[in-house]
Amino acid sequence: MVRAWTVRGGQLGEREEQALDEGVAIAGWEEVGDLSGCESIAKLGEQLAQAYPGEAPGTVDNWKHQLWRFITMETGDLIVMPRKYLPLVAIGRLTGDYEYRGEEAPGFRHVRKVEWLRTQVERAAIGGDLRDSMGAFLTVSELSRRDAAHRVAVLAETGADPGYKGGIEPPAEPEALERDVQEAGTRQLTARDLIGLWGWQRRTGEVIDFVDQELAGRGLRVTPHFTEVQLDGLVTVSALESSGTTEVTQATSVSDALRMLTHNASEDLGRHWRIGSLPFVRDVVTVGHDEPLTRAITRMVEGDFSQLPVVNDHNVLRGVITWESIARAQLGRRSDTIAAALDPHPHTAQEQEELFVRIGDIQRHGFLIVTDGDNVVLGILTASDLTGQLRLRVEPFILLGEAERRLRRLTDHFTADELPTGSRVREARAKGKRLTLGQYPEVLKDDACWAKLGWPYEQDNMVQRVRIVKEYRNELAHWDVDAPEEKTEGLAATKQLLNLLKLIDHDPLP
């Protein structure tokens, strides 16, 4: 069975040209000698440890797995070399066994012969999931999931990615994630499945910090960060340490990684909210640069769009058409082409950007086109979309605040002596403190207090309603990155409670 591997050409791309010119794949690690005698991964690890005595055991372990992949890849396997400073990848087929070329310069001595089949595959022609797995920080990793080997073969033949529409089975536990990364170099899964490895279902600030620390403690990193995509968006997990001494100046320790990856609880919680956190429109209607302007106008009218991204054959953004740019072209009596009405500098954003930093741009310009690092169009976020999403996120807090205000007003007449004996609520009232939402069930379940309230409702039912709303409030208080409207039961319970309270609590007349 043919497999596919990524073999990078150096931190600065220094090995790429020689690899293409000589028909080879080249690994780094200039300090380690001939690996031909390494019959096991353990033996290879021993040789690495001798060559790099100052490196941490975790770093050496990471390197030995990469070099073991390199020397054991089978003839006929496919090799992918992403170009460092070009939007291209080269794809070839492995034709020879491992060789050690001692006469070459350090960092260029570990080689495998390759027949390069296609050296200028545009990165934009490759599906985002496959591009992400190719973009791991490792020198050598396997492209093993989502039909990767077949897709690489088609790319080598046609220059186009057939894509993958199926699902992806997540690892069963954090230890399985570690093993997958160790064996292949990377592991893709959804953000939902990633946090689910530790039993979480939603991305609160607490969960984000916890998962970050767990990943760093296991020597793992995730790209893009799992807060930068929607819950069902894909992320790629790889080893934390960069690989090879030609690739980095110094390996990153786990303690350093923890400082880099974890968030201080006192920092702005808005940093967890990213463009990618919002469910922006991904099925974007676009138009080609060479198409007639009438086609763009027709699509804008049909879809009631204010703008259309203009793209090339690989969905790379080339500009935008708006009603304003169309009017300017027609008033200027320019030709009726998209090129004549094109705004070549549209306002764009990437999923990892902080949402609140870009709100002003959305307000001013009406939209942001969401692109990836290769300027491929992923979606569009309009002011209307943003308004709707912010409403969904703000509404629960408004409703909760209103319900708590009315509960407070309905119970403010109780003195400390009238509240349940020995309770927290009596102690709080005696100190002149206001009751919290979590304390109202204590008041309502007390028979004497309930009788004094005289509400025309069932006591147990109201106590249960307030408890449900209290739990809902507690969940939201942890700054859930994911939309609160997904907690439909809690939101509905809050609305129902508020409606009941409004019937017995009337705002004073002006």
PDB file of N, CA and C in Angstrom, residues 119-205:
ATOM      1  N   THR A 119       6.526  19.560  -9.596  1.00  0.00           N
ATOM      2  CA  THR A 119       7.275  20.403  -8.659  1.00  0.00           C
ATOM      3  C   THR A 119       6.603  21.730  -8.359  1.00  0.00           C
ATOM      4  N   GLN A 120       5.499  22.030  -9.026  1.00  0.00           N
ATOM      5  CA  GLN A 120       4.865  23.330  -8.811  1.00  0.00           C
ATOM      6  C   GLN A 120       3.354  23.177  -8.631  1.00  0.00           C
ATOM      7  N   VAL A 121       2.970  22.388  -7.663  1.00  0.00           N
ATOM      8  CA  VAL A 121       1.554  22.266  -7.316  1.00  0.00           C
ATOM      9  C   VAL A 121       1.197  23.458  -6.439  1.00  0.00           C
ATOM     10  N   GLU A 122       0.212  24.233  -6.860  1.00  0.00           N
ATOM     11  CA  GLU A 122      -0.184  25.397  -6.070  1.00  0.00           C
ATOM     12  C   GLU A 122      -0.810  24.957  -4.755  1.00  0.00           C
ATOM     13  N   ARG A 123      -0.376  25.567  -3.673  1.00  0.00           N
ATOM     14  CA  ARG A 123      -0.933  25.236  -2.365  1.00  0.00           C
ATOM     15  C   ARG A 123      -2.442  25.478  -2.339  1.00  0.00           C
ATOM     16  N   ALA A 124      -2.872  26.502  -3.045  1.00  0.00           N
ATOM     17  CA  ALA A 124      -4.294  26.824  -3.065  1.00  0.00           C
ATOM     18  C   ALA A 124      -5.120  25.735  -3.724  1.00  0.00           C
ATOM     19  N   ALA A 125      -4.482  24.863  -4.524  1.00  0.00           N
ATOM     20  CA  ALA A 125      -5.203  23.775  -5.179  1.00  0.00           C
ATOM     21  C   ALA A 125      -5.444  22.609  -4.230  1.00  0.00           C
ATOM     22  N   ILE A 126      -4.855  22.662  -3.053  1.00  0.00           N
ATOM     23  CA  ILE A 126      -4.938  21.571  -2.084  1.00  0.00           C
ATOM     24  C   ILE A 126      -5.981  21.912  -1.026  1.00  0.00           C
ATOM     25  N   GLY A 127      -6.831  20.958  -0.691  1.00  0.00           N
ATOM     26  CA  GLY A 127      -7.849  21.177   0.334  1.00  0.00           C
ATOM     27  C   GLY A 127      -7.238  21.641   1.641  1.00  0.00           C
ATOM     28  N   GLY A 128      -7.968  22.499   2.372  1.00  0.00           N
ATOM     29  CA  GLY A 128      -7.437  23.065   3.603  1.00  0.00           C
ATOM     30  C   GLY A 128      -7.020  22.027   4.624  1.00  0.00           C
ATOM     31  N   ASP A 129      -7.775  20.920   4.722  1.00  0.00           N
ATOM     32  CA  ASP A 129      -7.428  19.893   5.700  1.00  0.00           C
ATOM     33  C   ASP A 129      -6.091  19.250   5.374  1.00  0.00           C
ATOM     34  N   LEU A 130      -5.859  18.978   4.086  1.00  0.00           N
ATOM     35  CA  LEU A 130      -4.603  18.359   3.677  1.00  0.00           C
ATOM     36  C   LEU A 130      -3.455  19.345   3.795  1.00  0.00           C
ATOM     37  N   ARG A 131      -3.709  20.600   3.460  1.00  0.00           N
ATOM     38  CA  ARG A 131      -2.674  21.631   3.616  1.00  0.00           C
ATOM     39  C   ARG A 131      -2.260  21.771   5.071  1.00  0.00           C
ATOM     40  N   ASP A 132      -3.247  21.724   5.965  1.00  0.00           N
ATOM     41  CA  ASP A 132      -2.929  21.855   7.391  1.00  0.00           C
ATOM     42  C   ASP A 132      -2.045  20.712   7.867  1.00  0.00           C
ATOM     43  N   SER A 133      -2.327  19.499   7.409  1.00  0.00           N
ATOM     44  CA  SER A 133      -1.504  18.359   7.833  1.00  0.00           C
ATOM     45  C   SER A 133      -0.116  18.429   7.229  1.00  0.00           C
ATOM     46  N   MET A 134       0.014  19.042   6.044  1.00  0.00           N
ATOM     47  CA  MET A 134       1.336  19.246   5.441  1.00  0.00           C
ATOM     48  C   MET A 134       2.103  20.341   6.174  1.00  0.00           C
ATOM     49  N   GLY A 135       1.388  21.213   6.858  1.00  0.00           N
ATOM     50  CA  GLY A 135       2.020  22.362   7.481  1.00  0.00           C
ATOM     51  C   GLY A 135       2.529  22.107   8.874  1.00  0.00           C
ATOM     52  N   ALA A 136       2.643  20.853   9.283  1.00  0.00           N
ATOM     53  CA  ALA A 136       3.158  20.536  10.620  1.00  0.00           C
ATOM     54  C   ALA A 136       4.575  21.080  10.765  1.00  0.00           C
ATOM     55  N   PHE A 137       4.987  21.283  12.012  1.00  0.00           N
ATOM     56  CA  PHE A 137       6.297  21.860  12.281  1.00  0.00           C
ATOM     57  C   PHE A 137       7.402  20.805  12.270  1.00  0.00           C
ATOM     58  N   LEU A 138       7.106  19.626  11.785  1.00  0.00           N
ATOM     59  CA  LEU A 138       8.068  18.544  11.761  1.00  0.00           C
ATOM     60  C   LEU A 138       8.755  18.461  10.405  1.00  0.00           C
ATOM     61  N   THR A 139       9.993  17.967  10.394  1.00  0.00           N
ATOM     62  CA  THR A 139      10.680  17.739   9.131  1.00  0.00           C
ATOM     63  C   THR A 139      10.060  16.563   8.400  1.00  0.00           C
ATOM     64  N   VAL A 140       9.775  15.488   9.120  1.00  0.00           N
ATOM     65  CA  VAL A 140       9.231  14.282   8.494  1.00  0.00           C
ATOM     66  C   VAL A 140       7.962  13.862   9.227  1.00  0.00           C
ATOM     67  N   SER A 141       6.859  13.765   8.505  1.00  0.00           N
ATOM     68  CA  SER A 141       5.614  13.284   9.085  1.00  0.00           C
ATOM     69  C   SER A 141       4.828  12.548   8.018  1.00  0.00           C
ATOM     70  N   GLU A 142       3.885  11.717   8.452  1.00  0.00           N
ATOM     71  CA  GLU A 142       3.089  10.947   7.505  1.00  0.00           C
ATOM     72  C   GLU A 142       1.743  11.627   7.283  1.00  0.00           C
ATOM     73  N   LEU A 143       1.299  11.623   6.030  1.00  0.00           N
ATOM     74  CA  LEU A 143      -0.040  12.082   5.668  1.00  0.00           C
ATOM     75  C   LEU A 143      -0.903  10.834   5.581  1.00  0.00           C
ATOM     76  N   SER A 144      -1.611  10.526   6.676  1.00  0.00           N
ATOM     77  CA  SER A 144      -2.180   9.185   6.789  1.00  0.00           C
ATOM     78  C   SER A 144      -3.697   9.122   6.852  1.00  0.00           C
ATOM     79  N   ARG A 145      -4.375  10.259   7.018  1.00  0.00           N
ATOM     80  CA  ARG A 145      -5.828  10.198   7.185  1.00  0.00           C
ATOM     81  C   ARG A 145      -6.541  11.010   6.121  1.00  0.00           C
ATOM     82  N   ARG A 146      -7.877  10.792   6.043  1.00  0.00           N
ATOM     83  CA  ARG A 146      -8.730  11.497   5.096  1.00  0.00           C
ATOM     84  C   ARG A 146      -8.270  11.272   3.645  1.00  0.00           C
ATOM     85  N   ASP A 147      -7.966  10.000   3.342  1.00  0.00           N
ATOM     86  CA  ASP A 147      -7.555   9.602   1.984  1.00  0.00           C
ATOM     87  C   ASP A 147      -6.350  10.385   1.499  1.00  0.00           C
ATOM     88  N   ALA A 148      -5.448  10.734   2.402  1.00  0.00           N
ATOM     89  CA  ALA A 148      -4.329  11.619   2.061  1.00  0.00           C
ATOM     90  C   ALA A 148      -3.452  11.050   0.953  1.00  0.00           C
ATOM     91  N   ALA A 149      -3.079   9.759   1.035  1.00  0.00           N
ATOM     92  CA  ALA A 149      -2.176   9.183   0.032  1.00  0.00           C
ATOM     93  C   ALA A 149      -2.816   9.218  -1.353  1.00  0.00           C
ATOM     94  N   HIS A 150      -4.095   8.856  -1.431  1.00  0.00           N
ATOM     95  CA  HIS A 150      -4.791   8.896  -2.724  1.00  0.00           C
ATOM     96  C   HIS A 150      -4.867  10.318  -3.248  1.00  0.00           C
ATOM     97  N   ARG A 151      -5.148  11.268  -2.396  1.00  0.00           N
ATOM     98  CA  ARG A 151      -5.269  12.658  -2.823  1.00  0.00           C
ATOM     99  C   ARG A 151      -3.927  13.203  -3.296  1.00  0.00           C
ATOM    100  N   VAL A 152      -2.848  12.837  -2.629  1.00  0.00           N
ATOM    101  CA  VAL A 152      -1.513  13.262  -3.070  1.00  0.00           C
ATOM    102  C   VAL A 152      -1.196  12.667  -4.442  1.00  0.00           C
ATOM    103  N   ALA A 153      -1.585  11.397  -4.652  1.00  0.00           N
ATOM    104  CA  ALA A 153      -1.353  10.765  -5.953  1.00  0.00           C
ATOM    105  C   ALA A 153      -2.100  11.498  -7.059  1.00  0.00           C
ATOM    106  N   VAL A 154      -3.340  11.893  -6.799  1.00  0.00           N
ATOM    107  CA  VAL A 154      -4.123  12.630  -7.798  1.00  0.00           C
ATOM    108  C   VAL A 154      -3.517  14.012  -8.024  1.00  0.00           C
ATOM    109  N   LEU A 155      -3.047  14.651  -6.972  1.00  0.00           N
ATOM    110  CA  LEU A 155      -2.383  15.940  -7.115  1.00  0.00           C
ATOM    111  C   LEU A 155      -1.142  15.828  -7.999  1.00  0.00           C
ATOM    112  N   ALA A 156      -0.381  14.750  -7.807  1.00  0.00           N
ATOM    113  CA  ALA A 156       0.810  14.549  -8.624  1.00  0.00           C
ATOM    114  C   ALA A 156       0.452  14.351 -10.091  1.00  0.00           C
ATOM    115  N   GLU A 157      -0.696  13.743 -10.339  1.00  0.00           N
ATOM    116  CA  GLU A 157      -1.106  13.449 -11.718  1.00  0.00           C
ATOM    117  C   GLU A 157      -1.793  14.630 -12.382  1.00  0.00           C
ATOM    118  N   THR A 158      -2.656  15.348 -11.638  1.00  0.00           N
ATOM    119  CA  THR A 158      -3.500  16.373 -12.258  1.00  0.00           C
ATOM    120  C   THR A 158      -3.250  17.786 -11.749  1.00  0.00           C
ATOM    121  N   GLY A 159      -2.616  17.926 -10.571  1.00  0.00           N
ATOM    122  CA  GLY A 159      -2.442  19.246  -9.972  1.00  0.00           C
ATOM    123  C   GLY A 159      -3.652  19.722  -9.204  1.00  0.00           C
ATOM    124  N   ALA A 160      -4.680  18.856  -9.077  1.00  0.00           N
ATOM    125  CA  ALA A 160      -5.914  19.222  -8.362  1.00  0.00           C
ATOM    126  C   ALA A 160      -6.206  18.193  -7.283  1.00  0.00           C
ATOM    127  N   ASP A 161      -6.758  18.649  -6.176  1.00  0.00           N
ATOM    128  CA  ASP A 161      -7.092  17.788  -5.044  1.00  0.00           C
ATOM    129  C   ASP A 161      -8.541  17.326  -5.170  1.00  0.00           C
ATOM    130  N   PRO A 162      -8.799  16.003  -5.196  1.00  0.00           N
ATOM    131  CA  PRO A 162     -10.191  15.538  -5.266  1.00  0.00           C
ATOM    132  C   PRO A 162     -10.966  15.791  -3.982  1.00  0.00           C
ATOM    133  N   GLY A 163     -10.255  16.098  -2.889  1.00  0.00           N
ATOM    134  CA  GLY A 163     -10.922  16.403  -1.629  1.00  0.00           C
ATOM    135  C   GLY A 163     -11.416  15.166  -0.906  1.00  0.00           C
ATOM    136  N   TYR A 164     -12.022  15.411   0.258  1.00  0.00           N
ATOM    137  CA  TYR A 164     -12.524  14.331   1.099  1.00  0.00           C
ATOM    138  C   TYR A 164     -13.763  14.836   1.819  1.00  0.00           C
ATOM    139  N   LYS A 165     -14.841  14.096   1.724  1.00  0.00           N
ATOM    140  CA  LYS A 165     -16.118  14.521   2.294  1.00  0.00           C
ATOM    141  C   LYS A 165     -16.522  13.743   3.539  1.00  0.00           C
ATOM    142  N   GLY A 166     -15.813  12.682   3.863  1.00  0.00           N
ATOM    143  CA  GLY A 166     -16.219  11.838   4.988  1.00  0.00           C
ATOM    144  C   GLY A 166     -15.856  12.429   6.336  1.00  0.00           C
ATOM    145  N   GLY A 167     -16.213  11.696   7.374  1.00  0.00           N
ATOM    146  CA  GLY A 167     -15.895  12.118   8.728  1.00  0.00           C
ATOM    147  C   GLY A 167     -14.503  11.683   9.125  1.00  0.00           C
ATOM    148  N   ILE A 168     -14.208  11.862  10.384  1.00  0.00           N
ATOM    149  CA  ILE A 168     -12.894  11.475  10.890  1.00  0.00           C
ATOM    150  C   ILE A 168     -13.074  10.908  12.295  1.00  0.00           C
ATOM    151  N   GLU A 169     -12.563   9.726  12.507  1.00  0.00           N
ATOM    152  CA  GLU A 169     -12.707   9.054  13.794  1.00  0.00           C
ATOM    153  C   GLU A 169     -11.678   9.606  14.776  1.00  0.00           C
ATOM    154  N   PRO A 170     -12.113  10.133  15.908  1.00  0.00           N
ATOM    155  CA  PRO A 170     -11.152  10.696  16.857  1.00  0.00           C
ATOM    156  C   PRO A 170     -10.480   9.602  17.675  1.00  0.00           C
ATOM    157  N   PRO A 171      -9.337   9.907  18.288  1.00  0.00           N
ATOM    158  CA  PRO A 171      -8.734   8.958  19.232  1.00  0.00           C
ATOM    159  C   PRO A 171      -9.644   8.785  20.438  1.00  0.00           C
ATOM    160  N   ALA A 172      -9.481   7.674  21.128  1.00  0.00           N
ATOM    161  CA  ALA A 172     -10.387   7.352  22.238  1.00  0.00           C
ATOM    162  C   ALA A 172     -10.019   8.070  23.529  1.00  0.00           C
ATOM    163  N   GLU A 173      -8.768   8.482  23.669  1.00  0.00           N
ATOM    164  CA  GLU A 173      -8.305   9.080  24.918  1.00  0.00           C
ATOM    165  C   GLU A 173      -7.056   9.907  24.648  1.00  0.00           C
ATOM    166  N   PRO A 174      -6.651  10.761  25.577  1.00  0.00           N
ATOM    167  CA  PRO A 174      -5.466  11.593  25.355  1.00  0.00           C
ATOM    168  C   PRO A 174      -4.212  10.769  25.049  1.00  0.00           C
ATOM    169  N   GLU A 175      -4.085   9.614  25.700  1.00  0.00           N
ATOM    170  CA  GLU A 175      -2.911   8.779  25.450  1.00  0.00           C
ATOM    171  C   GLU A 175      -2.889   8.267  24.015  1.00  0.00           C
ATOM    172  N   ALA A 176      -4.071   7.978  23.471  1.00  0.00           N
ATOM    173  CA  ALA A 176      -4.153   7.535  22.074  1.00  0.00           C
ATOM    174  C   ALA A 176      -3.771   8.667  21.127  1.00  0.00           C
ATOM    175  N   LEU A 177      -4.114   9.897  21.477  1.00  0.00           N
ATOM    176  CA  LEU A 177      -3.704  11.050  20.674  1.00  0.00           C
ATOM    177  C   LEU A 177      -2.182  11.154  20.661  1.00  0.00           C
ATOM    178  N   GLU A 178      -1.562  10.990  21.818  1.00  0.00           N
ATOM    179  CA  GLU A 178      -0.103  11.017  21.889  1.00  0.00           C
ATOM    180  C   GLU A 178       0.519   9.946  21.004  1.00  0.00           C
ATOM    181  N   ARG A 179      -0.038   8.737  21.058  1.00  0.00           N
ATOM    182  CA  ARG A 179       0.517   7.641  20.255  1.00  0.00           C
ATOM    183  C   ARG A 179       0.376   7.926  18.763  1.00  0.00           C
ATOM    184  N   ASP A 180      -0.767   8.459  18.361  1.00  0.00           N
ATOM    185  CA  ASP A 180      -0.978   8.764  16.946  1.00  0.00           C
ATOM    186  C   ASP A 180       0.034   9.795  16.455  1.00  0.00           C
ATOM    187  N   VAL A 181       0.267  10.833  17.260  1.00  0.00           N
ATOM    188  CA  VAL A 181       1.233  11.857  16.882  1.00  0.00           C
ATOM    189  C   VAL A 181       2.633  11.274  16.828  1.00  0.00           C
ATOM    190  N   GLN A 182       2.943  10.409  17.777  1.00  0.00           N
ATOM    191  CA  GLN A 182       4.263   9.793  17.811  1.00  0.00           C
ATOM    192  C   GLN A 182       4.496   8.934  16.570  1.00  0.00           C
ATOM    193  N   GLU A 183       3.477   8.186  16.166  1.00  0.00           N
ATOM    194  CA  GLU A 183       3.635   7.262  15.041  1.00  0.00           C
ATOM    195  C   GLU A 183       3.656   7.970  13.693  1.00  0.00           C
ATOM    196  N   ALA A 184       2.755   8.958  13.505  1.00  0.00           N
ATOM    197  CA  ALA A 184       2.628   9.588  12.189  1.00  0.00           C
ATOM    198  C   ALA A 184       3.219  10.987  12.129  1.00  0.00           C
ATOM    199  N   GLY A 185       3.401  11.607  13.279  1.00  0.00           N
ATOM    200  CA  GLY A 185       3.905  12.970  13.296  1.00  0.00           C
ATOM    201  C   GLY A 185       2.816  13.999  13.484  1.00  0.00           C
ATOM    202  N   THR A 186       1.600  13.702  13.000  1.00  0.00           N
ATOM    203  CA  THR A 186       0.463  14.609  13.163  1.00  0.00           C
ATOM    204  C   THR A 186      -0.800  13.789  13.390  1.00  0.00           C
ATOM    205  N   ARG A 187      -1.831  14.473  13.880  1.00  0.00           N
ATOM    206  CA  ARG A 187      -3.144  13.838  14.037  1.00  0.00           C
ATOM    207  C   ARG A 187      -4.197  14.906  13.887  1.00  0.00           C
ATOM    208  N   GLN A 188      -5.121  14.715  12.972  1.00  0.00           N
ATOM    209  CA  GLN A 188      -6.207  15.661  12.790  1.00  0.00           C
ATOM    210  C   GLN A 188      -7.466  15.170  13.497  1.00  0.00           C
ATOM    211  N   LEU A 189      -8.201  16.123  14.049  1.00  0.00           N
ATOM    212  CA  LEU A 189      -9.489  15.849  14.664  1.00  0.00           C
ATOM    213  C   LEU A 189     -10.211  17.181  14.789  1.00  0.00           C
ATOM    214  N   THR A 190     -11.486  17.130  15.135  1.00  0.00           N
ATOM    215  CA  THR A 190     -12.239  18.371  15.288  1.00  0.00           C
ATOM    216  C   THR A 190     -11.970  18.983  16.663  1.00  0.00           C
ATOM    217  N   ALA A 191     -12.229  20.287  16.770  1.00  0.00           N
ATOM    218  CA  ALA A 191     -12.084  20.954  18.068  1.00  0.00           C
ATOM    219  C   ALA A 191     -12.997  20.314  19.097  1.00  0.00           C
ATOM    220  N   ARG A 192     -14.190  19.904  18.668  1.00  0.00           N
ATOM    221  CA  ARG A 192     -15.128  19.247  19.580  1.00  0.00           C
ATOM    222  C   ARG A 192     -14.547  17.951  20.123  1.00  0.00           C
ATOM    223  N   ASP A 193     -13.947  17.150  19.229  1.00  0.00           N
ATOM    224  CA  ASP A 193     -13.371  15.874  19.652  1.00  0.00           C
ATOM    225  C   ASP A 193     -12.118  16.077  20.501  1.00  0.00           C
ATOM    226  N   LEU A 194     -11.374  17.155  20.226  1.00  0.00           N
ATOM    227  CA  LEU A 194     -10.167  17.413  21.014  1.00  0.00           C
ATOM    228  C   LEU A 194     -10.523  17.679  22.471  1.00  0.00           C
ATOM    229  N   ILE A 195     -11.424  18.626  22.727  1.00  0.00           N
ATOM    230  CA  ILE A 195     -11.767  18.910  24.125  1.00  0.00           C
ATOM    231  C   ILE A 195     -12.542  17.746  24.736  1.00  0.00           C
ATOM    232  N   GLY A 196     -13.207  16.949  23.883  1.00  0.00           N
ATOM    233  CA  GLY A 196     -13.939  15.782  24.368  1.00  0.00           C
ATOM    234  C   GLY A 196     -13.034  14.704  24.933  1.00  0.00           C
ATOM    235  N   LEU A 197     -11.751  14.712  24.569  1.00  0.00           N
ATOM    236  CA  LEU A 197     -10.811  13.734  25.127  1.00  0.00           C
ATOM    237  C   LEU A 197     -10.685  13.878  26.631  1.00  0.00           C
ATOM    238  N   TRP A 198     -10.988  15.060  27.154  1.00  0.00           N
ATOM    239  CA  TRP A 198     -10.925  15.292  28.610  1.00  0.00           C
ATOM    240  C   TRP A 198     -12.321  15.464  29.208  1.00  0.00           C
ATOM    241  N   GLY A 199     -13.329  15.050  28.454  1.00  0.00           N
ATOM    242  CA  GLY A 199     -14.686  15.045  28.981  1.00  0.00           C
ATOM    243  C   GLY A 199     -15.433  16.355  28.856  1.00  0.00           C
ATOM    244  N   TRP A 200     -14.891  17.322  28.108  1.00  0.00           N
ATOM    245  CA  TRP A 200     -15.554  18.608  27.964  1.00  0.00           C
ATOM    246  C   TRP A 200     -16.382  18.633  26.684  1.00  0.00           C
ATOM    247  N   GLN A 201     -17.403  19.457  26.684  1.00  0.00           N
ATOM    248  CA  GLN A 201     -18.253  19.613  25.509  1.00  0.00           C
ATOM    249  C   GLN A 201     -18.256  21.030  24.967  1.00  0.00           C
ATOM    250  N   ARG A 202     -17.825  21.989  25.780  1.00  0.00           N
ATOM    251  CA  ARG A 202     -17.878  23.384  25.360  1.00  0.00           C
ATOM    252  C   ARG A 202     -16.584  24.077  25.735  1.00  0.00           C
ATOM    253  N   ARG A 203     -16.272  25.161  25.014  1.00  0.00           N
ATOM    254  CA  ARG A 203     -15.000  25.848  25.207  1.00  0.00           C
ATOM    255  C   ARG A 203     -15.174  27.072  26.103  1.00  0.00           C
ATOM    256  N   THR A 204     -15.246  26.848  27.388  1.00  0.00           N
ATOM    257  CA  THR A 204     -15.233  27.965  28.325  1.00  0.00           C
ATOM    258  C   THR A 204     -13.784  28.390  28.540  1.00  0.00           C
ATOM    259  N   GLY A 205     -13.586  29.555  29.165  1.00  0.00           N
ATOM    260  CA  GLY A 205     -12.234  29.999  29.460  1.00  0.00           C
ATOM    261  C   GLY A 205     -11.470  28.976  30.281  1.00  0.00           C
TER     262      GLY A 205
END
